[in-house]
Short mmCIF file of C-alpha atoms in Angstrom, two decimals:
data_model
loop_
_atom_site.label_atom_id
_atom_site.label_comp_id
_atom_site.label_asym_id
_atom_site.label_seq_id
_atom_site.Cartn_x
_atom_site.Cartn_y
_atom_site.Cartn_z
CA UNK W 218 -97.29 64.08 -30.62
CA UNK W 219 -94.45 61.63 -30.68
CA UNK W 220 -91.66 62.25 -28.14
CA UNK W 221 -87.74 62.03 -28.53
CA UNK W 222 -86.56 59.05 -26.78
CA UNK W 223 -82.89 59.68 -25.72
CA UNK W 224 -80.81 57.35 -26.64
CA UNK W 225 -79.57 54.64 -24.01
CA UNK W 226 -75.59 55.19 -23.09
CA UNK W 227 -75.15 51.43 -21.74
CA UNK W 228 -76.73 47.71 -23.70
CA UNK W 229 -76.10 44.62 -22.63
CA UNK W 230 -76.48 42.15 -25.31
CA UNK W 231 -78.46 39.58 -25.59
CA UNK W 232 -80.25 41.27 -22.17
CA UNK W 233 -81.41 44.65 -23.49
CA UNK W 234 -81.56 43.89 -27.09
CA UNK W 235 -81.02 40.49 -29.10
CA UNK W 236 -78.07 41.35 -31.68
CA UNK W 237 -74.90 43.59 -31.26
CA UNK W 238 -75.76 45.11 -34.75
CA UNK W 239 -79.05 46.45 -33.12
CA UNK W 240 -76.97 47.84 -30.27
CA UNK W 241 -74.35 49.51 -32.61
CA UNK W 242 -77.56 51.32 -34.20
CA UNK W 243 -78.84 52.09 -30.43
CA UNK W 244 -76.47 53.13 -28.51
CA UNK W 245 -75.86 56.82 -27.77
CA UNK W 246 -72.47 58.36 -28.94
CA UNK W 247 -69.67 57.14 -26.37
CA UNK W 248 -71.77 54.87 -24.69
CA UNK W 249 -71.40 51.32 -23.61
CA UNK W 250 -71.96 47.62 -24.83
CA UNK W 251 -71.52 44.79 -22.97
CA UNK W 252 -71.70 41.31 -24.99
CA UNK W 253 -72.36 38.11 -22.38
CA UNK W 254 -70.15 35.50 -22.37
CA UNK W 255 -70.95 33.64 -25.99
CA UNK W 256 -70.51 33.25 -29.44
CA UNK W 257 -72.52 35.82 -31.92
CA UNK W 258 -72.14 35.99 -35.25
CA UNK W 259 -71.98 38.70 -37.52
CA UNK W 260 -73.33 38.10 -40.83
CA UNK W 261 -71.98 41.34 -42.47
CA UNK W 262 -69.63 44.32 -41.71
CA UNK W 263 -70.35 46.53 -38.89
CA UNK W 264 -69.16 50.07 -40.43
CA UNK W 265 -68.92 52.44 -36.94
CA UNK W 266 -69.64 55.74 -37.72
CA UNK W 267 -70.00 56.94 -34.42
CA UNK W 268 -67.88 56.57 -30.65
CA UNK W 269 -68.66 53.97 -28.67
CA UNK W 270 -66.76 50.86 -26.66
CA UNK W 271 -67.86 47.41 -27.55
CA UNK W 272 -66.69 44.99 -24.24
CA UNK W 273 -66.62 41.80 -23.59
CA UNK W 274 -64.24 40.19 -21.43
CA UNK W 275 -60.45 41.25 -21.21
CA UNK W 276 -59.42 38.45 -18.79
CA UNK W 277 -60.59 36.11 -20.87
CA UNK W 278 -61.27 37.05 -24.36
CA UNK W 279 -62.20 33.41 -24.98
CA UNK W 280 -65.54 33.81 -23.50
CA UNK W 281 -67.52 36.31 -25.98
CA UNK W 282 -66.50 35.20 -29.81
CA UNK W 283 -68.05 37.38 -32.75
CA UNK W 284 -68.07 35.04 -35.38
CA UNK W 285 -68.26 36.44 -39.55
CA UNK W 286 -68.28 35.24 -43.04
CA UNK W 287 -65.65 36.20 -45.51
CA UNK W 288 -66.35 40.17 -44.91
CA UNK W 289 -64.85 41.87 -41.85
CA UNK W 290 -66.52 41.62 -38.88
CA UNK W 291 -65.96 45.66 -38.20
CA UNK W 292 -64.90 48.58 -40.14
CA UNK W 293 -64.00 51.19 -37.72
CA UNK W 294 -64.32 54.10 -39.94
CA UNK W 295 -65.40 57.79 -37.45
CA UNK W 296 -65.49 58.27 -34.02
CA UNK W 297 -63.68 57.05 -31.06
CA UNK W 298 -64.52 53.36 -30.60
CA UNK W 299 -63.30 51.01 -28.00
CA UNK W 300 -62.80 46.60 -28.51
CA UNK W 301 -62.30 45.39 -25.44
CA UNK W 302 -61.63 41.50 -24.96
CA UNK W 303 -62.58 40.32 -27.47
CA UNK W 304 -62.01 37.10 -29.94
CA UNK W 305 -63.53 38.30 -33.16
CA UNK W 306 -63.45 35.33 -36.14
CA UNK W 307 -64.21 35.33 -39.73
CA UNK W 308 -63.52 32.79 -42.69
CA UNK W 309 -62.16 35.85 -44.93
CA UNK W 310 -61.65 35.46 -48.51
CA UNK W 311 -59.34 33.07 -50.84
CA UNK W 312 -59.08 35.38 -53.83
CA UNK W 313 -58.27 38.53 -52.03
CA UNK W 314 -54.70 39.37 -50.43
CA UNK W 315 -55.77 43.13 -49.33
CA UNK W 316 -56.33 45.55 -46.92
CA UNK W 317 -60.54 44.93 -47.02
CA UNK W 318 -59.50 41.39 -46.88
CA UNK W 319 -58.96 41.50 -42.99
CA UNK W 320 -61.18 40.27 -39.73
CA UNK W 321 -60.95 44.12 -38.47
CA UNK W 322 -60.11 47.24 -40.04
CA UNK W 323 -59.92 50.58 -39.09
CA UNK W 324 -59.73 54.22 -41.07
CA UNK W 325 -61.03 56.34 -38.12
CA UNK W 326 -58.83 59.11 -36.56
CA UNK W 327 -58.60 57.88 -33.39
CA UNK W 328 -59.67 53.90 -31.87
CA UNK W 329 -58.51 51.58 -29.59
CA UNK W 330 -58.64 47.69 -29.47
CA UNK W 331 -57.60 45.93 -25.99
CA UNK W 332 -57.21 42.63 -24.97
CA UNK W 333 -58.66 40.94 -28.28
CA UNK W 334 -57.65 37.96 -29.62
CA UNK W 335 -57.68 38.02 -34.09
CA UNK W 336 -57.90 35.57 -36.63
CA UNK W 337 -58.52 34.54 -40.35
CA UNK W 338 -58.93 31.34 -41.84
CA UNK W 339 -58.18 32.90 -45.40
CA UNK W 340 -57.94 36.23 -44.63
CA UNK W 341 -55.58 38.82 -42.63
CA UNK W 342 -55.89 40.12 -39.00
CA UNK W 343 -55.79 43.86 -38.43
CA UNK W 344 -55.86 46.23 -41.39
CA UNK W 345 -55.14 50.04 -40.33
CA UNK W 346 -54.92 52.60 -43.11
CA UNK W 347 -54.86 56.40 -44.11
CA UNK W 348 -52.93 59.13 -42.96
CA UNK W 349 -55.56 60.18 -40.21
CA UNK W 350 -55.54 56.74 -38.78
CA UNK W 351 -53.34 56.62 -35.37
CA UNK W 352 -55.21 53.89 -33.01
CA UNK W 353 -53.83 52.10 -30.36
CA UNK W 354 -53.51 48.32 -29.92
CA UNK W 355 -52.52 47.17 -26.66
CA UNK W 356 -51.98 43.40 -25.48
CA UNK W 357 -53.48 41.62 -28.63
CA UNK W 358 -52.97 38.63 -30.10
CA UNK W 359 -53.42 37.68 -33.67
CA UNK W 360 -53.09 34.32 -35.09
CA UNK W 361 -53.69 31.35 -37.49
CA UNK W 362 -54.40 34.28 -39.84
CA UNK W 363 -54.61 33.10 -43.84
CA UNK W 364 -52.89 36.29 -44.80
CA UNK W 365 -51.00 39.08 -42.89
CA UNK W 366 -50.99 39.63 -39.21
CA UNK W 367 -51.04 43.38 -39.22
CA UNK W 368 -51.02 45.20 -42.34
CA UNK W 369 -50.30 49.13 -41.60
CA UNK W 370 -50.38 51.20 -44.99
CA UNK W 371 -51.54 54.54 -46.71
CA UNK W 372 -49.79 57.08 -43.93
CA UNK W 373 -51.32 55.48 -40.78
CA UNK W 374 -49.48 55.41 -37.62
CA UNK W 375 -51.08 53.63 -34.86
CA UNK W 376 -49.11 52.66 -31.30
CA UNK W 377 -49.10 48.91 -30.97
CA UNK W 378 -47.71 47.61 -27.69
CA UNK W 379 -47.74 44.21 -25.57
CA UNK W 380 -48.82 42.49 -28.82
CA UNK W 381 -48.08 39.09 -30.67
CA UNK W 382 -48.13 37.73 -34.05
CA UNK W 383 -47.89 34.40 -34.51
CA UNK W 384 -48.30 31.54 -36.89
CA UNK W 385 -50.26 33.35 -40.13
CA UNK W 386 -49.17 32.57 -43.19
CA UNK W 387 -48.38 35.54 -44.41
CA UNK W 388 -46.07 38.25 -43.36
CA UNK W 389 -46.78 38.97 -39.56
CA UNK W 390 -46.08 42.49 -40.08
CA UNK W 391 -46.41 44.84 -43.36
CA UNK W 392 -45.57 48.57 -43.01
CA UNK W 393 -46.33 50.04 -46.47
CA UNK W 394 -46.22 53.36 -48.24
CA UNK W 395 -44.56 57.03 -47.69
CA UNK W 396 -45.98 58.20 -44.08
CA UNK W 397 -46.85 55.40 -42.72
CA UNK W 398 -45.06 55.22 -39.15
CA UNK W 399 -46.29 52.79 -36.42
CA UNK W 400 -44.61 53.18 -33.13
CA UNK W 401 -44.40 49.47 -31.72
CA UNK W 402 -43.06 48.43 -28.43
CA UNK W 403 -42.83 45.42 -26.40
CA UNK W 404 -44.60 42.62 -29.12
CA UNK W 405 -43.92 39.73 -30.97
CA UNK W 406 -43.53 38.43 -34.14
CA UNK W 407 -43.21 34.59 -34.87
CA UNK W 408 -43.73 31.26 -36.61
CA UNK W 409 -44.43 32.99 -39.81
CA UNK W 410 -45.58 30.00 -41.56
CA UNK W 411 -45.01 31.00 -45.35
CA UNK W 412 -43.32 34.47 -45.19
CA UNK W 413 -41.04 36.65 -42.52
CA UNK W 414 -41.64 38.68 -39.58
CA UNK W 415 -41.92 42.19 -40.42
CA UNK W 416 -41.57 43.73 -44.15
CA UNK W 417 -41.24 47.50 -44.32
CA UNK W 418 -41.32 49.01 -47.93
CA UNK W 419 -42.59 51.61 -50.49
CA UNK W 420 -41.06 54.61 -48.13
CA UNK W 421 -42.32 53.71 -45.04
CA UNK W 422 -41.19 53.96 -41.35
CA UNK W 423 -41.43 53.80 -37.82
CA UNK W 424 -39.87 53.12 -34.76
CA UNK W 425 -40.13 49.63 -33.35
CA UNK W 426 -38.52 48.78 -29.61
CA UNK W 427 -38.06 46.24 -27.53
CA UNK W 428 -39.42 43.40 -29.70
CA UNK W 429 -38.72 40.39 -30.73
CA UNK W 430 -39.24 38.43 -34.00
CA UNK W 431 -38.22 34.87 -34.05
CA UNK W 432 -38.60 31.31 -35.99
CA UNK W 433 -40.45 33.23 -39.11
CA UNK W 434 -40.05 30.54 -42.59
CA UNK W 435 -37.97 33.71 -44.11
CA UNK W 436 -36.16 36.38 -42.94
CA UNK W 437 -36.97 37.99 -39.90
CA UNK W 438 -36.78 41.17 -41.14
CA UNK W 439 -36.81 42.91 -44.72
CA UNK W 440 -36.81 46.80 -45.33
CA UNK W 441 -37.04 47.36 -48.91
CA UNK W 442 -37.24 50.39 -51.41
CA UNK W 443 -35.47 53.79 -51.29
CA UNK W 444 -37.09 55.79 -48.14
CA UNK W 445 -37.71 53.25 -45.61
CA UNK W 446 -36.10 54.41 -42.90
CA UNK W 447 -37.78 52.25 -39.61
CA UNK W 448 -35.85 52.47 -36.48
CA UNK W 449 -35.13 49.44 -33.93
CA UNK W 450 -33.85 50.14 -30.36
CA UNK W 451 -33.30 47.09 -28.75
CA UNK W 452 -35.06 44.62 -31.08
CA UNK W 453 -33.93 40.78 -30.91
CA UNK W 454 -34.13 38.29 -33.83
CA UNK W 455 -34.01 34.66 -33.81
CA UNK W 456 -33.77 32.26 -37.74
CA UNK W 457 -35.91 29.85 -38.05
CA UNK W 458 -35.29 26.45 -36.50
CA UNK W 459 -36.02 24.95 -39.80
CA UNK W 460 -33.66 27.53 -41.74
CA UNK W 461 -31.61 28.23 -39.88
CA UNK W 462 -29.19 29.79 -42.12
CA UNK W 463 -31.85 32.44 -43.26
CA UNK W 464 -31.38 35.72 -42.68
CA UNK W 465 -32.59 37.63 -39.71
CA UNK W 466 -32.10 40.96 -41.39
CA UNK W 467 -32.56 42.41 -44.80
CA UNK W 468 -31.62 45.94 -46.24
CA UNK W 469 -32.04 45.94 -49.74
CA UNK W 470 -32.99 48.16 -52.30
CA UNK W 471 -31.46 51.69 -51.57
CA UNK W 472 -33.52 51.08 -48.31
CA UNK W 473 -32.41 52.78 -45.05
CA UNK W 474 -32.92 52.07 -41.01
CA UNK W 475 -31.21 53.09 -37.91
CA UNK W 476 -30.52 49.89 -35.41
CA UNK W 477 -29.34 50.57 -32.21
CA UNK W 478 -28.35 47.70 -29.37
CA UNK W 479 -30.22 45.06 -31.45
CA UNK W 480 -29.26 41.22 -31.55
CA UNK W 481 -29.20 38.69 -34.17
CA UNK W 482 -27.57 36.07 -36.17
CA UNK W 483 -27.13 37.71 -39.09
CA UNK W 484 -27.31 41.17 -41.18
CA UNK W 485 -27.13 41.65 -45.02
CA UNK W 486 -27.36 44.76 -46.52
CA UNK W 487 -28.05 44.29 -50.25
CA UNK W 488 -27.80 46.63 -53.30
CA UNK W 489 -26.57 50.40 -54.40
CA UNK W 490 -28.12 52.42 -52.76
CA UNK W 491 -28.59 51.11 -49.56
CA UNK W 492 -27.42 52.42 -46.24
CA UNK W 493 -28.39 51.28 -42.61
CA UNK W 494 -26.88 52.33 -39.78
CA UNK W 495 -25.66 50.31 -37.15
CA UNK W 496 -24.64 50.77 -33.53
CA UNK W 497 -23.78 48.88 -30.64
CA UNK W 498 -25.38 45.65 -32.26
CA UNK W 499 -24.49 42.25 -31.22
CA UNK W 500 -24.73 39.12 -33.68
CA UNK W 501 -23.73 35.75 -32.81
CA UNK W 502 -23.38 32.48 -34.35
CA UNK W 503 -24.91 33.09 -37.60
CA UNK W 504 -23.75 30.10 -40.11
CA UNK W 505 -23.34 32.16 -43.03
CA UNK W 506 -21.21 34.72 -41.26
CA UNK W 507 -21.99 38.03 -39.27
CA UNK W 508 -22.68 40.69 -41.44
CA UNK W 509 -22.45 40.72 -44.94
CA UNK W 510 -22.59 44.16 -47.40
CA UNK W 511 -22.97 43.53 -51.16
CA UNK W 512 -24.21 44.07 -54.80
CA UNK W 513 -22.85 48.50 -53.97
CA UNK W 514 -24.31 48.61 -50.55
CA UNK W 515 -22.85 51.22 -48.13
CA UNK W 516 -24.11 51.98 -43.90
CA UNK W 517 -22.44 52.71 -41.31
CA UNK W 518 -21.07 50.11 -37.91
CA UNK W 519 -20.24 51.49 -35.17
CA UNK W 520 -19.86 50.06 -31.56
CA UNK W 521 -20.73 46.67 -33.00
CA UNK W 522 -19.45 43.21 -32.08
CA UNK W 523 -19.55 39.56 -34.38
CA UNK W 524 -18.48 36.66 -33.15
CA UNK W 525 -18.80 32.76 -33.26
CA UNK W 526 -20.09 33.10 -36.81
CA UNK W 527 -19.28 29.85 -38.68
CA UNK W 528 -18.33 32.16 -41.95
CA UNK W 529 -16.38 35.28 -42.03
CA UNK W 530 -17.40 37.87 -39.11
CA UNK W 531 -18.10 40.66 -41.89
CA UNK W 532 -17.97 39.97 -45.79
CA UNK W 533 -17.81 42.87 -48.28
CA UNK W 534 -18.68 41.90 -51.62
CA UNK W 535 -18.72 43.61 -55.36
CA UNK W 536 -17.78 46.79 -56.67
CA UNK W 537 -19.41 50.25 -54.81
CA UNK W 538 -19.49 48.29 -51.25
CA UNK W 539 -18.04 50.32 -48.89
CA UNK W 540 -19.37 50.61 -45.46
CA UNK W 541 -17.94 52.45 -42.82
CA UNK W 542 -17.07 50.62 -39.63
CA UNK W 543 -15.88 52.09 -36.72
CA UNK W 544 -15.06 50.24 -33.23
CA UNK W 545 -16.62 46.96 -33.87
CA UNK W 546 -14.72 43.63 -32.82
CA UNK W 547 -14.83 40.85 -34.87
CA UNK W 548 -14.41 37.69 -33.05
CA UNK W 549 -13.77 33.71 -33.51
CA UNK W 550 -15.00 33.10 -36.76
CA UNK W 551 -15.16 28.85 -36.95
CA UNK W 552 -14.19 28.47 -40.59
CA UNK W 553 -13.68 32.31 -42.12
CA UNK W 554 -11.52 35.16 -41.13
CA UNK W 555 -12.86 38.31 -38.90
CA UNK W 556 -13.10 40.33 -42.10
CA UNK W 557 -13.17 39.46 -45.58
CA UNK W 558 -13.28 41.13 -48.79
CA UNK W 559 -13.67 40.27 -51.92
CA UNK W 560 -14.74 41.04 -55.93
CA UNK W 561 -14.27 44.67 -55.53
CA UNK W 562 -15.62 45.55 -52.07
CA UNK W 563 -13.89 48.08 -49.91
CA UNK W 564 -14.58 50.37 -47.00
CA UNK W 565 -13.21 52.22 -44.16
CA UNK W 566 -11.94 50.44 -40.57
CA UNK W 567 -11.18 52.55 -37.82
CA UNK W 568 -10.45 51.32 -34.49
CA UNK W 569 -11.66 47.46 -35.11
CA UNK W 570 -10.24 44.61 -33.67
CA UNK W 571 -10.02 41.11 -34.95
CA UNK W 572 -8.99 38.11 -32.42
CA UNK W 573 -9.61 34.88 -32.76
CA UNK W 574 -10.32 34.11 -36.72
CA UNK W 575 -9.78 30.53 -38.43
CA UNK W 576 -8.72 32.35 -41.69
CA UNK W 577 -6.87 35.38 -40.16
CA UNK W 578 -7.84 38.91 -39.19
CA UNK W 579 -8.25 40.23 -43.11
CA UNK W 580 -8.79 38.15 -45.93
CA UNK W 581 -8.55 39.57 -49.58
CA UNK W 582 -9.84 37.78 -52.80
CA UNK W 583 -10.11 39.00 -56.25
CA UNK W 584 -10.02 42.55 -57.24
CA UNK W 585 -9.87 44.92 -54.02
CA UNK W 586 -11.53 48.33 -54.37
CA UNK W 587 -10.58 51.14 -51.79
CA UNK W 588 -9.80 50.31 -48.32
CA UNK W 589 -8.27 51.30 -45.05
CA UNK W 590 -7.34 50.65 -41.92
CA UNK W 591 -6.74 52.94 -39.38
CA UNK W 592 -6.26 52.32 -35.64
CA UNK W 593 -7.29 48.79 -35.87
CA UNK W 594 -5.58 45.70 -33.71
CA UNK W 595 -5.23 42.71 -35.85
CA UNK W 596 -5.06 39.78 -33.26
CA UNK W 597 -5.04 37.22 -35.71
CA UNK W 598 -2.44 36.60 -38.50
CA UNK W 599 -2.82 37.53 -41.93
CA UNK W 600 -3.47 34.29 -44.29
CA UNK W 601 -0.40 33.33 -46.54
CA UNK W 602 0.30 35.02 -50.01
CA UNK W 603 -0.66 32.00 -51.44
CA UNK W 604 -4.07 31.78 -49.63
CA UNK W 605 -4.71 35.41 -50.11
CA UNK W 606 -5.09 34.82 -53.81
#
């Protein structure tokens, strides 16, 4: 009679057994493998089904490479599983631009991936989808990816922390779809080489804090679509050293999001519909002005503060703009004035100051829709009749 040989709860690979597919198939629920320093390559998917941690080295993820073809090297689908430093490679696909089209993804309820270094030739980095996906990523890095860096869709909401994102050509970030919510802290998104930093659309959210997203080949950030509604608390942006005129931040669309004690260049909020709020922001130097609310955009600005922008500190443009700004300053504008509106646009000032402006505190042009003032110091003097037009 044939006995039941319990399954081992720790492998070391290549010691124990040759290939880490055999030890995925081996190993006990929640137990152990440890990959030697090397490079192993993994001709097809590895679907987990089941918990387990797969560890190589987090010091130096360098040492243990899993190497695929154009498939991903894991699909992290049930269970609790555990990467730990690791550098995991594939080639990816040319045709595809999709969530399957990534070096890892993961579906499962609950996973973690720690000190692992990501990347695509042709293909994305991290794909994380459904609504009963929330892993954690802590202190990754994912790079010269063909596609995306992370791509977070279908209602997931993983916790990504102590993370970069740098040089893909794609979008480093994509947060897609009603219910999808990541909570990121502390990372960084940069050197986009084709596309922007992060790109939240199609309803989606999240909360994102302390990060920062810098030198991306378009803007730094773009939420798009009626229901996005991301938060950033204390979030910095940098343009792009080639661009630098580009804007850091884009609300467009009906779109939403709350920013609070954020930096940047530059803010645009585009289109009816759309209505940020904004509080106790900074933006400085941006060369096509401070912030600039267009095409029937509303949102709210409070607490905030332009200055040094080569254009006009805040521009209001077409008929329906009307944001409401309250206590902002709007400071040394090089060639514009510290608020400017024009071709219809309108809103409500209370308590603003000006001080400072080439082209005078307000500046009017064209047909002037609704506006007042109430409580604000003007610093500056007003531009002539025959410059106000």
């Amino acid at each position: 009679m044939k006995k039941n040989v319990k399954a081992p709860d720790f492998l070391s690979v290549p010691n124990d057994t040759p290939t880490l597919e055999a030890a995925c198939r081996e190993i006990a629920p929640g137990g152990k493998i440890f990959l030697r320093p090397g490079t192993y390559r993994i001709p097809e998917t590895l679907i987990l089904r089941k918990g387990m941690e797969i560890r190589g080295n987090e010091k130096q993820p360098e040492c243990v490479i899993l190497e695929g073809g154009t498939s991903p090297l894991f699909h992290l689908e049930k269970g609790e599983c555990r990467l730990v430093g690791l550098t995991l490679r594939n080639r990816g696909s040319k045709k595809e631009n999709n969530s399957e089209n990534a070096v890892l993804r993961i579906s499962s309820r609950r996973a973690e991936v720690c000190f692992c270094v990501l990347e695509s030739r042709f293909g994305g980095g991290l794909s994380i989808t459904g609504p009963n996906s929330r892993p954690e990523i802590v202190s990754c890095m994912v790079q010269n990816c063909g596609t995306f860096g992370f791509r977070i869709e279908n209602g997931a909401k993983p916790r990504i922390s102590n993370s970069t994102v740098s040089d893909c050509y794609g979008d480093c970030l994509e947060v897609t779809g009603p219910g999808t919510a990541p909570v990121v802290t502390h990372c960084r998104f940069k050197t986009s080489i084709h596309s922007g930093g992060i790109f939240v659309r199609d309803g989606a959210r999240g909360i994102f804090s302390d990060c920062f997203i810098s030198e991306n080949a378009l803007v730094g950030l773009e939420i798009t679509d009626s229901g996005s509604a991301p938060v950033f608390l204390r979030c910095r942006f940098s343009a792009s050293a080639e661009d630098p005129d580009e804007n850091e931040i884009l609300v467009c669309r009906g779109a939403a999001g709350t920013f609070i004690d954020c930096e940047a260049h530059r803010f645009e909020a585009r289109g009816k519909g759309t209505a940020p709020s904004v509080k106790n922001c900074r933006f400085h130097g941006g060369k096509e002005g401070g912030i600039f609310v267009h095409r029937g955009a509303g949102g709210c600005f409070l607490g905030c503060t332009v200055s040094e922008s080569f254009c006009s500190a805040i521009e209001i443009s077409g008929r329906g703009s009307s944001p409401t700004v309250r206590n902002c300053r709007f400071l040394n504008s090089r060639e514009g004035a510290g608020i400017f509106l024009r071709n219809g646009g309108g809103g409500k000032f209370t308590q603003c100051k000006t001080s400072g402006n080439a082209a005078g505190s307000v500046y009017f042009e064209g047909l002037t829709a609704s506006v007042s003032f109430e409580k604000c110091r003007f610093s500056d003097l007003f531009p002539s009749e025959e410059q106000n037009g």
